[in-house]
Coordinates of C-alpha atoms and ligand atoms in Angstrom, one line a residue:
M21 CA 144.8 65.1 115.4
K22 CA 146.0 68.1 117.4
Q23 CA 145.0 68.7 121.0
L24 CA 145.8 71.1 123.7
T25 CA 144.2 71.9 127.1
I26 CA 143.2 75.3 128.3
Q27 CA 143.2 76.0 132.0
S28 CA 140.7 78.5 133.2
S29 CA 139.5 79.4 136.7
Q30 CA 136.2 77.6 136.3
R31 CA 137.4 74.5 134.4
N32 CA 140.1 73.0 132.1
Y33 CA 138.9 72.2 128.6
P34 CA 140.4 70.5 125.6
I35 CA 140.7 72.0 122.1
V36 CA 140.8 69.3 119.6
M37 CA 141.5 69.9 115.9
E38 CA 140.9 67.1 113.4
A39 CA 139.5 66.5 109.9
G40 CA 136.2 64.7 110.2
L41 CA 135.8 65.3 114.0
R42 CA 132.0 66.0 113.5
F43 CA 131.5 62.3 113.0
H44 CA 132.9 61.5 116.5
V45 CA 131.5 64.1 118.8
K46 CA 130.2 61.5 121.3
K47 CA 133.8 60.5 122.0
W48 CA 134.5 63.9 123.5
L49 CA 131.6 64.1 125.8
N50 CA 132.9 63.5 129.3
K51 CA 129.6 62.9 130.9
K52 CA 126.1 61.7 130.2
Y53 CA 123.9 64.6 129.3
S54 CA 120.1 64.5 129.7
S55 CA 119.5 66.2 126.4
I56 CA 121.4 68.1 123.8
L57 CA 120.5 71.3 121.8
I58 CA 122.5 72.0 118.7
I59 CA 122.5 75.6 117.7
T60 CA 123.6 76.4 114.2
D61 CA 122.9 78.8 111.3
D62 CA 121.1 78.4 108.0
Q63 CA 124.3 78.3 105.9
I64 CA 125.8 75.5 108.0
A65 CA 122.7 73.4 108.9
D66 CA 122.4 71.7 105.5
K67 CA 126.1 70.8 105.4
Y68 CA 126.9 69.6 108.9
L69 CA 124.0 69.5 111.3
Q70 CA 123.1 65.9 110.5
D71 CA 126.7 64.7 110.8
V72 CA 126.9 66.1 114.3
A73 CA 123.5 64.9 115.4
G74 CA 124.1 61.5 113.9
S75 CA 127.4 61.2 115.9
L76 CA 125.6 61.4 119.2
D77 CA 123.7 58.5 120.7
N78 CA 121.6 60.7 123.1
E79 CA 117.9 60.1 123.0
Q80 CA 116.9 63.7 123.2
I81 CA 118.6 65.8 120.6
Y82 CA 117.1 69.1 119.5
S83 CA 118.3 71.6 117.0
C84 CA 117.7 75.3 116.3
I85 CA 118.7 77.0 113.1
V86 CA 119.1 80.8 113.2
P87 CA 119.6 83.1 110.3
S88 CA 123.3 83.5 109.3
G89 CA 125.0 86.8 110.1
E90 CA 125.8 89.2 112.8
A91 CA 122.2 90.3 113.2
S92 CA 121.5 87.0 115.0
K93 CA 123.6 88.1 118.0
S94 CA 120.5 89.9 119.2
I95 CA 118.4 89.9 122.3
E96 CA 115.4 88.7 120.2
Q97 CA 117.3 85.7 118.9
Y98 CA 118.7 85.0 122.3
Y99 CA 115.2 85.0 123.8
K100 CA 113.9 82.6 121.0
L101 CA 116.7 80.2 121.8
Q102 CA 115.9 80.3 125.5
T103 CA 112.2 79.6 124.7
K104 CA 113.3 76.7 122.5
A105 CA 115.5 75.4 125.3
I106 CA 112.7 75.7 127.9
G107 CA 110.1 74.2 125.5
S108 CA 112.3 71.3 124.7
G109 CA 112.6 70.5 128.4
L110 CA 116.4 71.1 128.7
D111 CA 117.5 71.0 132.3
R112 CA 120.7 71.6 134.3
K113 CA 122.2 68.4 133.0
S114 CA 121.7 69.3 129.3
L115 CA 124.3 70.3 126.8
I116 CA 124.3 73.0 124.1
I117 CA 126.5 72.5 121.0
A118 CA 127.3 75.7 119.1
L119 CA 128.0 74.6 115.6
G120 CA 129.2 77.5 113.5
G121 CA 131.3 80.6 113.2
G122 CA 131.9 83.3 115.8
V123 CA 128.3 84.5 115.7
I124 CA 126.9 81.1 116.7
G125 CA 129.7 80.5 119.2
D126 CA 129.1 83.9 120.9
L127 CA 125.3 83.5 120.8
G128 CA 125.1 79.8 121.7
G129 CA 127.7 80.3 124.4
F130 CA 125.7 83.1 126.0
V131 CA 122.5 81.1 125.9
A132 CA 124.3 78.3 127.7
A133 CA 125.9 80.6 130.2
T134 CA 122.5 82.0 131.3
F135 CA 120.1 79.1 130.8
M136 CA 119.2 77.9 134.4
R137 CA 122.3 79.9 135.6
G138 CA 124.6 78.1 133.2
I139 CA 124.8 74.7 131.6
D140 CA 127.7 73.0 129.6
Y141 CA 128.3 73.9 126.0
I142 CA 130.7 72.8 123.3
Q143 CA 132.1 75.0 120.7
M144 CA 132.3 73.5 117.2
P145 CA 133.8 76.2 115.1
T146 CA 133.2 76.1 111.4
T147 CA 135.1 79.3 110.3
I148 CA 138.7 80.2 110.4
L149 CA 137.9 83.3 112.4
A150 CA 136.3 81.1 115.0
H151 CA 139.7 79.6 116.0
D152 CA 139.9 82.9 117.9
S153 CA 136.3 83.3 119.1
S154 CA 135.8 79.7 120.3
V155 CA 138.8 79.8 122.6
G156 CA 138.8 81.9 125.8
G157 CA 135.2 81.8 127.0
K158 CA 134.0 85.2 126.0
V159 CA 130.4 85.0 125.0
A160 CA 128.0 87.8 124.1
I161 CA 125.3 89.3 122.1
N162 CA 125.1 92.8 120.6
H163 CA 123.1 95.8 121.8
E164 CA 122.0 98.4 119.2
S165 CA 124.5 100.8 120.8
G166 CA 127.4 98.5 120.3
K167 CA 128.9 95.1 119.7
N168 CA 129.2 92.5 122.5
L169 CA 127.9 94.8 125.1
I170 CA 125.8 92.1 126.8
G171 CA 127.8 89.0 127.7
C172 CA 130.1 87.2 130.1
F173 CA 133.1 85.0 130.5
Y174 CA 132.0 81.4 130.4
P175 CA 134.4 78.7 129.3
P176 CA 133.1 75.8 127.1
A177 CA 133.4 72.2 128.1
A178 CA 135.4 71.6 124.9
V179 CA 136.3 73.1 121.6
L180 CA 135.9 70.6 118.8
Y181 CA 137.3 71.9 115.5
D182 CA 136.6 69.8 112.4
T183 CA 139.0 71.4 109.9
E184 CA 137.1 69.6 107.1
T185 CA 134.2 72.0 107.5
L186 CA 136.5 74.8 106.5
E187 CA 136.5 73.5 102.9
S188 CA 133.1 75.0 102.3
L189 CA 134.0 78.5 103.4
P190 CA 133.7 81.2 100.8
Y191 CA 137.0 83.0 100.1
R192 CA 135.8 86.1 101.8
E193 CA 135.5 84.2 105.1
V194 CA 139.0 82.8 104.6
R195 CA 140.3 86.3 104.2
S196 CA 138.3 87.4 107.3
G197 CA 139.8 84.6 109.5
Y198 CA 143.3 85.2 108.3
A199 CA 143.3 88.8 109.7
E200 CA 142.9 87.4 113.2
I201 CA 145.8 84.8 112.6
L202 CA 148.0 87.7 111.4
K203 CA 147.0 89.7 114.5
E204 CA 148.2 86.8 116.6
G205 CA 151.4 86.8 114.7
L206 CA 152.0 90.5 115.0
I207 CA 151.5 90.6 118.8
S208 CA 153.6 87.6 119.6
D209 CA 155.9 86.3 116.9
N210 CA 157.9 87.9 114.2
R211 CA 158.4 84.6 112.4
L212 CA 154.7 83.8 112.0
S213 CA 153.8 87.3 110.9
E214 CA 156.7 87.3 108.4
E215 CA 155.5 84.0 107.0
L216 CA 151.9 85.2 106.7
L217 CA 152.8 88.6 105.2
A218 CA 154.7 86.8 102.4
F219 CA 151.8 84.6 101.6
S220 CA 149.0 84.6 99.1
L221 CA 145.8 83.1 100.6
K222 CA 144.8 81.8 97.2
Q223 CA 147.6 79.3 97.3
L224 CA 146.6 78.0 100.7
S225 CA 146.9 74.2 101.3
S226 CA 145.0 72.4 104.0
D227 CA 148.3 71.6 105.8
Q228 CA 149.3 75.2 105.8
L229 CA 145.9 76.2 107.1
E230 CA 146.1 73.7 109.9
N231 CA 149.5 74.9 110.9
H232 CA 148.5 78.5 110.9
L233 CA 145.4 77.7 112.9
E234 CA 147.4 75.8 115.4
A235 CA 149.9 78.6 115.8
G236 CA 147.1 81.1 116.2
I237 CA 145.3 79.0 118.8
K238 CA 148.5 78.6 120.8
V239 CA 149.0 82.4 120.9
K240 CA 145.4 82.9 122.0
A241 CA 145.5 80.0 124.5
N242 CA 148.7 81.3 126.2
I243 CA 147.2 84.8 126.5
V244 CA 143.8 83.7 127.9
E245 CA 145.5 81.4 130.4
E246 CA 147.6 84.2 131.7
D247 CA 144.7 86.8 131.8
E248 CA 141.3 85.2 131.6
K249 CA 139.3 88.4 132.4
E250 CA 141.2 90.9 130.2
S251 CA 142.8 93.0 132.9
G252 CA 146.2 92.9 131.2
V253 CA 147.8 90.9 128.4
R254 CA 144.5 89.8 126.9
K255 CA 144.0 93.3 125.7
Y256 CA 146.8 92.7 123.2
L257 CA 144.3 90.6 121.2
N258 CA 142.5 93.8 120.5
L259 CA 145.2 94.9 118.0
G260 CA 143.4 96.5 115.1
H261 CA 140.0 96.3 116.9
T262 CA 139.7 100.0 118.0
L263 CA 139.4 101.3 114.5
G264 CA 138.1 97.9 113.3
H265 CA 135.0 97.9 115.5
A266 CA 134.4 101.6 114.6
L267 CA 134.5 100.8 110.9
E268 CA 132.1 97.9 111.3
A269 CA 129.7 100.0 113.3
T270 CA 129.8 103.1 111.1
L271 CA 129.8 101.3 107.7
G272 CA 126.9 99.2 109.0
Y273 CA 127.4 95.6 110.3
G274 CA 127.8 93.2 107.4
K275 CA 129.2 95.7 104.9
I276 CA 132.7 94.4 105.5
T277 CA 133.5 91.3 107.5
H278 CA 135.0 91.5 111.0
G279 CA 138.4 90.3 109.8
E280 CA 138.4 92.8 106.9
A281 CA 137.7 95.6 109.4
V282 CA 140.4 94.3 111.7
A283 CA 142.9 94.3 108.8
N284 CA 142.2 97.9 108.2
G285 CA 142.4 98.6 111.9
M286 CA 145.8 96.9 112.1
L287 CA 147.2 99.0 109.3
F288 CA 146.1 102.1 111.2
A289 CA 147.6 100.8 114.4
L290 CA 150.9 100.3 112.7
H291 CA 150.7 103.8 111.4
V292 CA 150.1 105.2 114.9
S293 CA 152.7 103.0 116.5
E294 CA 155.4 104.2 114.1
D295 CA 154.9 107.7 115.3
V296 CA 154.2 107.1 119.0
K297 CA 157.0 104.6 119.4
G298 CA 159.4 106.1 116.9
V299 CA 159.9 102.7 115.1
E300 CA 159.6 101.3 111.7
L301 CA 157.0 98.6 111.2
P302 CA 155.8 96.5 108.3
F303 CA 153.2 99.0 107.2
N304 CA 153.9 98.7 103.5
K305 CA 154.1 94.9 103.7
L306 CA 150.7 94.7 105.4
Y307 CA 149.2 97.1 102.8
N308 CA 150.6 95.0 100.0
W309 CA 149.4 91.8 101.6
M310 CA 145.9 93.2 101.9
K311 CA 146.0 94.2 98.3
I312 CA 147.2 90.8 97.0
N313 CA 144.6 89.1 99.1
E314 CA 141.8 91.5 98.0
Y315 CA 141.0 92.9 101.4
P316 CA 138.8 96.0 100.9
I317 CA 140.9 99.0 101.9
V318 CA 138.5 101.5 103.4
D319 CA 138.7 105.0 102.1
I320 CA 138.1 107.2 105.1
E321 CA 136.3 110.3 104.0
E322 CA 136.5 113.6 105.8
E323 CA 132.8 113.5 106.8
R324 CA 133.3 110.1 108.5
I325 CA 136.1 111.1 110.9
A326 CA 133.8 112.5 113.7
K327 CA 131.6 109.4 113.6
L328 CA 134.6 107.1 113.9
I329 CA 136.0 109.0 116.8
K330 CA 132.6 108.9 118.6
S331 CA 132.4 105.2 118.0
M332 CA 135.9 104.6 119.3
K333 CA 135.1 106.5 122.4
S334 CA 132.0 104.5 123.1
D335 CA 133.9 101.2 122.7
K336 CA 133.9 99.2 125.9
K337 CA 137.7 99.3 125.9
S338 CA 137.8 103.1 126.3
V339 CA 138.6 104.4 129.7
S340 CA 137.6 107.9 131.0
G341 CA 136.9 109.3 127.6
H342 CA 140.2 108.2 126.2
I343 CA 140.6 105.9 123.2
Q344 CA 142.4 102.7 123.9
M345 CA 144.6 101.3 121.2
V346 CA 147.0 98.4 121.1
L347 CA 150.3 99.6 119.5
L348 CA 153.5 97.8 118.7
N349 CA 156.9 98.7 120.2
K350 CA 158.0 96.2 117.5
V351 CA 156.5 93.1 116.0
G352 CA 155.9 90.7 118.8
E353 CA 155.9 93.4 121.5
P354 CA 152.5 95.0 121.9
A355 CA 151.6 97.8 124.3
V356 CA 148.3 99.3 125.4
E357 CA 148.0 103.1 125.0
N358 CA 145.2 105.5 126.0
L359 CA 145.1 108.4 123.5
D360 CA 143.0 111.5 123.6
D361 CA 140.6 112.0 120.8
S362 CA 142.3 114.9 119.3
S363 CA 145.5 112.9 118.8
V364 CA 143.6 110.0 117.3
E365 CA 141.8 112.4 115.0
A366 CA 145.2 113.9 113.9
Y367 CA 146.5 110.3 113.3
I368 CA 143.5 109.5 111.1
R369 CA 144.3 112.6 109.0
T370 CA 148.0 111.7 108.5
Y371 CA 146.8 108.1 107.8
I372 CA 144.5 109.4 105.0
E373 CA 147.4 111.4 103.5
R374 CA 149.7 108.4 103.7
M375 CA 147.2 106.1 102.0
K376 CA 146.8 108.6 99.2
K377 CA 150.5 108.3 98.4
L378 CA 150.5 104.5 98.2
Ligands
NAD425 N1 134.2 85.6 121.6 C1 135.4 86.1 121.2 O1 136.4 86.0 121.8 C2 135.4 86.6 119.8 C3 136.6 86.8 119.1 C4 136.6 87.2 117.8 C5 135.4 87.4 117.1 N2 134.2 87.2 117.8 C6 132.9 87.4 117.1 O2 132.8 86.4 116.0 C7 131.9 86.9 115.1 C8 132.5 86.7 113.7 O3 132.7 85.4 113.5 P1 132.7 84.7 112.0 O4 133.6 85.6 111.2 O5 133.0 83.3 112.2 O6 131.2 85.0 111.5 P2 129.9 84.2 111.2 O7 129.7 83.2 112.3 O8 128.9 85.1 110.8 O9 130.4 83.3 109.9 C9 130.7 83.9 108.7 C10 129.8 83.4 107.5 O10 130.3 82.1 107.2 C11 129.2 81.2 107.1 N3 129.8 79.9 107.5 C12 130.2 79.5 108.7 N4 130.8 78.3 108.6 C13 130.7 78.0 107.3 C14 131.2 76.8 106.6 N5 131.9 75.9 107.2 N6 131.0 76.8 105.3 C15 130.3 77.8 104.6 N7 129.9 78.9 105.3 C16 130.1 79.0 106.6 C17 128.2 81.8 108.1 O11 126.9 81.3 107.8 C18 128.3 83.3 107.9 O12 127.6 83.7 106.8 C19 131.6 88.4 115.4 O13 130.4 88.5 116.0 C20 132.7 88.7 116.5 O14 132.3 89.7 117.4 C21 134.2 86.8 119.1
ZN426 ZN1 138.3 90.0 116.4

């Protein structure tokens, strides 16, 4: 078992990582809850919902299964869950358990944050990517104009990570999650990123996975403890997300996974960093790693450039019409830069040329 504690302004909460943890959830409840609502999705329910429900001895346990996928982070789904919570008689002493990937964590967390002005919730991540999303208390749903536009900071009561649940993840989701671990390496630690970039995900053992998850969670935990509300260093976690989010939005949500989009965004961020900072970065290594691990490498067509720029400008990170990007002075040393749209457009063009030569 691995455990660490996160200190946030509202509360301190444990992150516990252990194989088979879903059979022992009760042990981690630090108070008696009047009722419990488990929120999960239809890919996870058959596999793990009964295990979690069966590990609780509460008399009033309810569950709600939402369709899997990003589309569930919607106002309609949010409203249905509030209706379910009200209809089931949840009160201010109730608990919500978000059992799933980042979609369920963000959605279930936002329901908990706003139900009767906020009740406790526990994150039970079931994807690799959710090692990132379950820590730090950012919860949100999407608006049709953009991702995560409706949300708040609301720390969970605990993060209970049963690593055994990761065994049923499809390879595509393994790949998606590893992009965020690599991001944590690139912004903080040359050793972790070197190790990851030399690594084929198809040879991944469960020990290696646990070590990588632990390393990633530590990076995230240190950053969110220092800057809970993203006024400073927390922005570094957005490496690869400026172009990444724009790719997700312009290709259509679900076409590529969040992590696949972030991997493409990181490649672009390294390209821009090399020019802005006048340094050499592991651009080719990242490109080869993406190839070996079968990340889709997005071909940016001329017609798409204007849409991408528009999308990057409407990102909630952008300030006064500038596009905000996280760049690297070197691996392990990130910096936030606000670039005007004409320079970003020029960088997209030189990036397209560079990619053609690879
Ligand atoms: N709050 C944050 O700080 C933060 C950080 C990063 C990402 N996010 C959000 O996280 C979301 C992406 O999360 P995700 O990649 O986990 O997506 P997801 O929740 O959609 O899960 C990916 C897919 O895997 C399936 N799945 C989940 N667990 C499984 C398991 N154990 N076995 C088999 N299949 C399983 C799901 O049904 C889904 O189809 C995005 O909405 C993103 O905005 C939030
Ligand atoms: Zn992300």
